[in-house]
Structure formats: structure tokens, C-alpha cells
XYZ file of C-alpha atoms in Angstrom:
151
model
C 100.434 66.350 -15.705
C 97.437 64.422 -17.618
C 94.251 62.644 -16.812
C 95.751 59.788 -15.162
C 97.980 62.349 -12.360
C 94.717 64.000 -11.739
C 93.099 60.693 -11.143
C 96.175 59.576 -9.207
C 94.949 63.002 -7.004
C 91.687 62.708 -6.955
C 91.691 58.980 -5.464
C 93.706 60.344 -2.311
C 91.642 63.028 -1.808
C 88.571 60.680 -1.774
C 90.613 58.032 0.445
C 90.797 57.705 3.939
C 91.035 61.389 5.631
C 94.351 60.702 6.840
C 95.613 60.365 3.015
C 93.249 63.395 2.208
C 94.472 65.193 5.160
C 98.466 64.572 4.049
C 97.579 66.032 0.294
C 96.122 68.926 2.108
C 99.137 69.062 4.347
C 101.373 68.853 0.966
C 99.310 71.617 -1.047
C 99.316 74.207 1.496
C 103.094 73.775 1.974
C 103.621 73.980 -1.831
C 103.704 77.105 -3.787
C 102.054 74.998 -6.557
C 99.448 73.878 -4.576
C 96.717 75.878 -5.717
C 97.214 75.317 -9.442
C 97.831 71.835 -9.175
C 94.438 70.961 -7.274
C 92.658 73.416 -9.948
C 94.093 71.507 -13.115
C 93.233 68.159 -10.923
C 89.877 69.764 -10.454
C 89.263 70.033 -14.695
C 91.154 67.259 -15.402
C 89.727 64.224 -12.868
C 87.167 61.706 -13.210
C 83.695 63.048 -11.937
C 83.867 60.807 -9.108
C 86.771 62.817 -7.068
C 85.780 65.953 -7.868
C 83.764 65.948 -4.137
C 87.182 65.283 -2.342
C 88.970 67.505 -4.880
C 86.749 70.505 -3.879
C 86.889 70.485 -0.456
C 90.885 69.695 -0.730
C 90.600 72.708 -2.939
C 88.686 74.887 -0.813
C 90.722 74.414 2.221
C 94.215 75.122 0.705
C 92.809 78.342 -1.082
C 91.147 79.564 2.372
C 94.864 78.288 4.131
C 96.674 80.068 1.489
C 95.124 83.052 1.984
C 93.623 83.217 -1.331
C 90.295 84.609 -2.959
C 87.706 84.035 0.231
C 85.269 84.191 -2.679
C 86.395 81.343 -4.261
C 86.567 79.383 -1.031
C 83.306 80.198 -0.327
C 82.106 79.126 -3.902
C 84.140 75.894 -3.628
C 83.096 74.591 0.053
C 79.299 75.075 -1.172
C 79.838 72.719 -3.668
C 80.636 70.063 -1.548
C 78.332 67.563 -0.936
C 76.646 68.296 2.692
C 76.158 64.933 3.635
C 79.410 63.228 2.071
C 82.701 62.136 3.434
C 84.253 65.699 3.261
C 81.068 67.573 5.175
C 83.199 68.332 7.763
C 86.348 69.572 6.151
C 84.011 71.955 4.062
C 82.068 73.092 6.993
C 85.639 73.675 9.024
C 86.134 75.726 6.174
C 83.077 77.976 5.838
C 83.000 78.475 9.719
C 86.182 79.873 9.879
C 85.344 82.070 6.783
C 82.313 82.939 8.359
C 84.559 84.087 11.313
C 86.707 85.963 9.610
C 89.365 83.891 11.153
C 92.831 84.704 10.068
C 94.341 81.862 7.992
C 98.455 82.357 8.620
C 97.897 80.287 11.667
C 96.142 78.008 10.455
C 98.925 77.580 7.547
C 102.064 77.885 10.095
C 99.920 74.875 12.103
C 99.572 72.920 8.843
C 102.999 73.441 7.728
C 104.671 72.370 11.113
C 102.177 69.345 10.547
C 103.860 68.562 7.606
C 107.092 68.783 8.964
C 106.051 66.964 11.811
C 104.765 63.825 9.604
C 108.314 63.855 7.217
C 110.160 63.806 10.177
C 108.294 60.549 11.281
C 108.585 58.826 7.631
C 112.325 59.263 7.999
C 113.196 57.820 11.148
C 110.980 55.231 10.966
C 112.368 51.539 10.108
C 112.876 50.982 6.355
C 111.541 47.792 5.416
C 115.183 46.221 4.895
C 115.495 47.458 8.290
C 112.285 45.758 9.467
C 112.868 42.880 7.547
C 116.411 42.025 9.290
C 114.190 42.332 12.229
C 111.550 40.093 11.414
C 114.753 37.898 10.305
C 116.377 37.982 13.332
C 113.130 37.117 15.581
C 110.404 35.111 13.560
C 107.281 34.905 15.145
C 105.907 31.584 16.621
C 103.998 29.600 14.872
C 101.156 27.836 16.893
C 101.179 23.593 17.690
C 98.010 22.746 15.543
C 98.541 19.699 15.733
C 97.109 19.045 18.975
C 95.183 22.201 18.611
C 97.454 24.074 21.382
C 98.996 27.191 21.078
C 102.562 26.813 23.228
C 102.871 30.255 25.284
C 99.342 31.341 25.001
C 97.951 31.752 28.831
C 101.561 31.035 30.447
């Protein structure tokens, strides 16, 4: 992996939380994890490393790696950004002393959770046919009526 993978990484770690959320979801499940959000953590533009960091923090706390390190990582995040939370989720249940295996198991049936839902939902040849087989209505603009609306 180069600059433009850790890029690639850092932009959906700094996207909307559900995208963060589903790269957390990935690196906790995967052995790799760890390493690959480090060498993302060198390697990416200074404007994801925020995202990075508390991505970062979370999977080595989940992981049940170095506490230290989580600890270093989570104060690094910016307090009043978009990953405040996940960082102070983080240090409060280091602070607690909270076991992290379930925490991980929870994660990883998650994950599991979300594949399952990407394969059985519609391909888009499947939603296409649909769409295909039942076109939506256009509206009468010509007399500036819409037929069906109110009846």
C-alpha cells in the first residue's frame, strides 16, 4: 500500500460515522487491522490523520492491545472535532478498566451483521429490472396537475 491507499483510508475515516464506523467494524475483525491503520497513520495526508487516530485508538483498545498506546492515541484527538465522541467512548472505557473481548465479539457480530445485509440486498440489475418493470409516474405539467396526488 502507498500514499494514495492511505488517503483512500483516511477519507472514510473522516466521512460520515457510518463509513468510519464500518472501517472500524473491518479493522477490528482483521488480524491486519492494527498495522494497516498505523502505516495509514504515517502515510496519509495531514488532514485524516484526526479520523485516523481515533479509528486507530479504538481498534487497538478493541483488540486488546497496548492500553498505553490507546491512551496516547485518543488524547490526540481533537476534543471538539467530529470524532470527540468515539475518542472519549474510548478513554472512558479505559478509564474503567472495562474489558474489551466484548466489546470486540459485539463489533465482530456487527460486522457480520452488516455483510449479511449487503448480500441479500437487491443488486442493482436486480433493482433495475424492477424499476423496469414499474416506472414511476411522471406528473401532468401541463396543466400543472399531478394525476393521483390527493386521490
Amino acid at each position: 500500500a502507498g500514499p494514495r491507499e492511505y488517503a483512500w483510508l483516511g477519507a472514510l475515516t473522516n466521512g460520515p460515522v457510518g463509513v468510519r464506523d464500518a472501517v472500524l467494524g473491518a479493522t477490528v475483525t482483521s488480524p491486519g487491522g492494527v498495522e494497516a491503520l498505523r502505516a495509514a497513520l504515517v502515510g496519509a495526508p495531514e488532514c485524516y490523520r484526526d479520523g485516523l487516530t481515533a479509528v486507530t485508538a479504538a481498534t487497538v483498545y478493541v483488540r486488546g492491545h497496548s492500553s498505553e498506546l490507546a491512551h496516547e492515541l485518543v488524547d490526540r484527538v481533537d476534543p471538539t472535532g467530529p470524532h470527540a465522541r468515539l475518542a472519549g467512548l474510548v478513554r472512558a472505557s479505559l478509564n474503567m478498566g472495562l474489558d474489551p473481548r466484548g466489546l470486540q465479539r459485539a463489533i465482530a457480530a456487527a460486522d457480520r451483521d452488516a455483510d449479511d445485509f449487503y448480500r441479500s440486498s437487491p443488486t442493482p440489475s436486480r433493482a433495475t429490472r424492477v424499476l423496469d418493470a414499474h416506472p414511476p409516474v411522471k406528473p401532468d405539467v401541463s396543466r400543472n396537475r399531478n394525476p393521483g396526488v390527493g386521490r
